[in-house]
XYZ file of C-alpha atoms in Angstrom:
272
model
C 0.517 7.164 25.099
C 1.508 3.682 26.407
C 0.392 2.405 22.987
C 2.784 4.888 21.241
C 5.397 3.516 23.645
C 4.793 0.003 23.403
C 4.568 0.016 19.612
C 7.887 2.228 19.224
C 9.535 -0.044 21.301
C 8.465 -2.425 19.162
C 9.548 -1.128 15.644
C 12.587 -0.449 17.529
C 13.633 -4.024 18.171
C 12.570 -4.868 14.580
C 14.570 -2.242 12.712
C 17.272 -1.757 14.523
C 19.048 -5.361 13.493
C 17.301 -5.120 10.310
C 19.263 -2.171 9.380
C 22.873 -3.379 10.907
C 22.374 -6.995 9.491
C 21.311 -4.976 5.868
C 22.240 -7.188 2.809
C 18.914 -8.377 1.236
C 16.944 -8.984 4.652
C 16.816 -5.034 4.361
C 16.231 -5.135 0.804
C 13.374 -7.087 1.016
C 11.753 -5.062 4.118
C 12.388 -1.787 2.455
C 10.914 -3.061 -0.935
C 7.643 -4.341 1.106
C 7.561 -0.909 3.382
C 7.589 0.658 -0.289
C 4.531 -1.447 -1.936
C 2.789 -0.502 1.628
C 3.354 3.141 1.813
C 2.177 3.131 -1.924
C -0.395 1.361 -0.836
C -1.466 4.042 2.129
C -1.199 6.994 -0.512
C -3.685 5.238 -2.787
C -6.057 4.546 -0.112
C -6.488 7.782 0.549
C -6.503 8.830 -2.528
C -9.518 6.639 -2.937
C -11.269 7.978 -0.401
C -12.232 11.163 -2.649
C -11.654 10.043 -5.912
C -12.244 6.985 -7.866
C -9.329 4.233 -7.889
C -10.471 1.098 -10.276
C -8.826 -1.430 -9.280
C -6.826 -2.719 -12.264
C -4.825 0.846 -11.813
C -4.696 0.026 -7.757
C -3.187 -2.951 -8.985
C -1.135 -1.442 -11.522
C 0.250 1.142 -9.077
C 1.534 -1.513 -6.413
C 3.495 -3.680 -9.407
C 5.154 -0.771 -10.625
C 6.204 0.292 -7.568
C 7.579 -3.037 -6.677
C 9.037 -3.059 -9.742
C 10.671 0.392 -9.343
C 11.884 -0.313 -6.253
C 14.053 -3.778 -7.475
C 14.935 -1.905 -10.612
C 15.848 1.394 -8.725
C 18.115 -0.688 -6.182
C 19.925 -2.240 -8.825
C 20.770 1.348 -10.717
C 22.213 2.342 -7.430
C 24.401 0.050 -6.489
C 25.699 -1.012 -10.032
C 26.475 2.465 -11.039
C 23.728 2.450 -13.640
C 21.444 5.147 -12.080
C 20.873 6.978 -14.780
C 19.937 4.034 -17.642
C 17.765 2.903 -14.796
C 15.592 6.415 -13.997
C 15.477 6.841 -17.964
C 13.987 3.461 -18.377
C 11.457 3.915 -14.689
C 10.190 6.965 -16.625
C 9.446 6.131 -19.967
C 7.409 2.792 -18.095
C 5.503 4.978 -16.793
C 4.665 7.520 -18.995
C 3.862 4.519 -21.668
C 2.274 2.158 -19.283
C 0.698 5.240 -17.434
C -0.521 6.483 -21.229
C -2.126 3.498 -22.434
C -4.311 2.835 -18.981
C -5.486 6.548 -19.603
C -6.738 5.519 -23.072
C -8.000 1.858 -21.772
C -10.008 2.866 -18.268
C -12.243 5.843 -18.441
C -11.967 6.549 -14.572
C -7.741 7.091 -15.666
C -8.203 10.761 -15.636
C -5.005 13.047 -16.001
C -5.266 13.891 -12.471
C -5.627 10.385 -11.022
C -2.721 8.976 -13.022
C -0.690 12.143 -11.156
C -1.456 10.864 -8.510
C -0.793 7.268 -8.990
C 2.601 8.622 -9.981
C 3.552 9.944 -6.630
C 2.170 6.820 -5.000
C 4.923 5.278 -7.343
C 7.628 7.509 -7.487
C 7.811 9.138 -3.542
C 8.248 5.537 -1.506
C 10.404 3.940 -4.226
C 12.955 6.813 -3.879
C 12.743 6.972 -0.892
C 13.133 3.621 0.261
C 15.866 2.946 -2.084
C 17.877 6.150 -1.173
C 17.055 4.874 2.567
C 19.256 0.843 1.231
C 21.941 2.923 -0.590
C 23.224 5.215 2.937
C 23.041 1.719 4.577
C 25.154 0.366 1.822
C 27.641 3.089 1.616
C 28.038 2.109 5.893
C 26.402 1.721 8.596
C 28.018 4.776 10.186
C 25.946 6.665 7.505
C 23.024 5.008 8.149
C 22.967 5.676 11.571
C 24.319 9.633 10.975
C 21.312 9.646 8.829
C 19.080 8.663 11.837
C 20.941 10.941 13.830
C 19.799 14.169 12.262
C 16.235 13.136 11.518
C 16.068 12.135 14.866
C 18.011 15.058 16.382
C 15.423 17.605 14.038
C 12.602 15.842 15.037
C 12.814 15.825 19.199
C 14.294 19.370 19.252
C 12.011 20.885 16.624
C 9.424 19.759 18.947
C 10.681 20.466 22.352
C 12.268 24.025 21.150
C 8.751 25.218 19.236
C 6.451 24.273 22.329
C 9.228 26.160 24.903
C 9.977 29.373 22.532
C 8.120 29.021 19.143
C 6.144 32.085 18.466
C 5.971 32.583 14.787
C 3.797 29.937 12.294
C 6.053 28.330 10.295
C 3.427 26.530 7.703
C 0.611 27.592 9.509
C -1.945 26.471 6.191
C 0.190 22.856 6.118
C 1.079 22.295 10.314
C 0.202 25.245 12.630
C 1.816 23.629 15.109
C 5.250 23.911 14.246
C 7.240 27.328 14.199
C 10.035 29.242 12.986
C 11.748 28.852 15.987
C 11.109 25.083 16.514
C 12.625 24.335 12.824
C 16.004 26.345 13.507
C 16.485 24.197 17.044
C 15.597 21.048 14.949
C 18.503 22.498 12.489
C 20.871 23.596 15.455
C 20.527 20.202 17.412
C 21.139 18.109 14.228
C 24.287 19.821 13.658
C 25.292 19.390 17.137
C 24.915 15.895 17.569
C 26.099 14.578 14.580
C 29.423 16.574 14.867
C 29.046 14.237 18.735
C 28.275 10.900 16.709
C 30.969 11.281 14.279
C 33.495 12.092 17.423
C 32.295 9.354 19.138
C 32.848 7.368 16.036
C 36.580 8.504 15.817
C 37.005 6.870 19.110
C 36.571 3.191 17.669
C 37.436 1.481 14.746
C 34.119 3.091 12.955
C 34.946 6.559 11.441
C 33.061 8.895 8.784
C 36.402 10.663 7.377
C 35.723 14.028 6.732
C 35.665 17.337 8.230
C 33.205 18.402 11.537
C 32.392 21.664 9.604
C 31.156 19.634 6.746
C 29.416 16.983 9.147
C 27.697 20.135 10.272
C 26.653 21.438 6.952
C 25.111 18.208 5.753
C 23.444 18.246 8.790
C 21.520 21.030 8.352
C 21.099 20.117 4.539
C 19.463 16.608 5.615
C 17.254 18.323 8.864
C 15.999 21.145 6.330
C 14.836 18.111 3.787
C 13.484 15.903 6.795
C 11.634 19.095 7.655
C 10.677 19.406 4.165
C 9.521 15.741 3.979
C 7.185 16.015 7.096
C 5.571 19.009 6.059
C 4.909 17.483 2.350
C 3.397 14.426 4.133
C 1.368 16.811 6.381
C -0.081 18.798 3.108
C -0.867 15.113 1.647
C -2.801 14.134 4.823
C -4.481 17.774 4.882
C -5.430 17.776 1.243
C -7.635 13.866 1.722
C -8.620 15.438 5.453
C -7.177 11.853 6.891
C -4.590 11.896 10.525
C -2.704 9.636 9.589
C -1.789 7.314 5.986
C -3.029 4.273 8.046
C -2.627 2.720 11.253
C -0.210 -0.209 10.728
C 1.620 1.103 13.339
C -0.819 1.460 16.632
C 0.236 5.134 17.784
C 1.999 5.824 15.108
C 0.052 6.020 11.921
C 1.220 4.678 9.080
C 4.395 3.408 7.101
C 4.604 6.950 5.428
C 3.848 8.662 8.682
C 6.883 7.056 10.385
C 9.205 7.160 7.290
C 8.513 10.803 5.945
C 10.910 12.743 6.677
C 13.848 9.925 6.935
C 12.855 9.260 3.159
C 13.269 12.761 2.242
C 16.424 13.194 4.265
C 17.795 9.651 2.340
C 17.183 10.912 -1.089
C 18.857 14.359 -0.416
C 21.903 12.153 1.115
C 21.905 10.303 -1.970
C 22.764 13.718 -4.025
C 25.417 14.181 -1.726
C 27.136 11.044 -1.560
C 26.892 11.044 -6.062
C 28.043 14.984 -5.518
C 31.451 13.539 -3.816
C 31.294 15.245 -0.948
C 30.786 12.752 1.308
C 30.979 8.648 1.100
C-alpha cells in the first residue's frame, strides 16, 4: 500500500504540470506513453504467441507514427484525410509483413493492430480535450476519477449483483450506477466552481450531467476491455512501470476510452 501511495504521489507531481503546461511537452509525453503502452500489449501478447521481432519493431514505429500523424489530423481539421491514410498504412504495410514473415499470421497482425490503434487514439483524444482547455481536461479527469472511487466504494458497501462477472467479478451493477451517479454529481460541482472564476465550460448543468454519464459509462467500458485483455494473456497487470500501479495501460484505461468518446462529442458540437 505505501508503494501504491508513494508512486501515485509521484505520477501526480509529474502529470499534473505536464497537463496544465500542455503545448508539445505534453505532446511528446503522450506520444512516448503511447509507444509504451503499445509496447505492454505486445509483451503480453508475446508471452503466448510468437512476436518476431522485425513486426515488434514494426508495431512500435507505426504507432509512433500514428500518434504524430493522428495529432496533426486533429488539430488541423484534417481528421478524416488523416484516419483514411493511418488505415490504408496499415492494411498495406500490415499485408506485405504477412506475405514476408511466416510467424505474421492473420491473428497476430490483429493483434498488432490493437497494439497500434487502442494507445494512439487514445492518447491523442487524451492532447485534443487538453487542447480544446484545460477546464476540459480536468472535467475529463473529473468523471473518470469520480466513476472510479465511487464505483469502488458504492460496489464493496451495496453491490450485490455481478456486473462482468467472466471479465471482473469484482465489480457490480450497483457499483457502476454510483460510479455513473457520482460523475454526474461532481462535474455539475466542478463546472459551478468553475463559473466562480474567470475559467468557465459554457453550457448547460443538465448537459454537463449527460456527458457525464456518457464519459463514466465509456471509462467503465475502457477498464473492463483492459481487464478482458489482461484475463485473456492470464497477466495482473500490462507491466509494472508504475510500482503499485501496473502499467501505462493499467493507469490510462479507462481515461483513454473516456478521451476518445469526448472527442465524438466535442466533433458532434455539443460541447467545446
Amino acid at each position: 500500500m505505501k508503494t501504491r501511495i508513494l508512486t501515485g504521489i509521484l505520477l501526480g507531481l509529474f502529470f499534473v504540470p505536464v497537463f496544465v503546461i500542455g503545448g508539445w511537452v505534453l505532446q511528446i509525453v503522450l506520444g512516448l506513453m503511447s509507444v509504451y503502452a503499445g509496447y505492454e500489449i505486445l509483451g503480453m501478447i508475446k508471452q503466448v504467441d510468437i512476436v518476431p521481432k522485425g513486426v515488434f519493431i514494426y508495431g512500435l514505429f507505426v504507432n509512433a507514427l500514428f500518434y504524430s500523424l493522428l495529432l496533426y489530423g486533429l488539430l488541423n481539421g484534417d481528421l478524416g484525410v488523416t484516419l483514411l491514410a493511418m488505415l490504408l498504412v496499415l492494411i498495406l504495410s500490415g499485408s506485405i509483413l504477412m506475405v514476408a514473415i511466416d510467424e505474421m499470421k492473420f491473428d497476430l497482425f490483429a493483434n498488432v493492430t490493437m497494439s497500434v490503434l487502442y494507445p494512439v487514439l487514445g492518447f491523442a483524444s487524451l492532447y485534443f480535450v487538453r487542447d480544446v482547455g484545460l477546464a476540459y481536461l480536468g472535467l475529463l479527469f473529473v468523471i473518470t476519477i469520480s466513476t472510479d472511487v465511487f464505483a469502488y466504494f458504492v460496489g464493496i458497501s451495496i453491490g450485490k449483483h455481478r456486473l462482468a462477472p467472466k471479465i471482473s467479478p469484482k465489480k457490480s451493477v450497483e457499483g457502476s450506477l454510483g460510479g455513473l451517479l457520482f460523475a454526474a454529481i461532481f462535474s455539475v460541482i466542478y463546472v459551478l466552481i468553475l463559473r466562480q472564476g474567470e475559467t468557465s465550460i459554457s453550457i448547460d448543468l443538465w448537459l454537463v450531467a449527460l456527458v457525464a454519464v456518457l464519459v463514466s459509462i465509456m471509462a467503465q467500458v475502457g477498464d473492463l476491455v483492459a481487464s478482458k485483455m489482461k484475463r485473456t494473456y492470464d497477466v495482473k497487470d500490462f507491466s509494472n512501470v508504475f510500482p503499485g500501479h501496473g502499467g501505462v495501460m493499467d493507469r490510462f484505461d479507462s481515461s483513454m476510452f473516456a478521451a476518445m468518446l469526448f472527442v465524438l462529442i466535442v466533433s458532434l458540437g455539443l460541447i467545446g
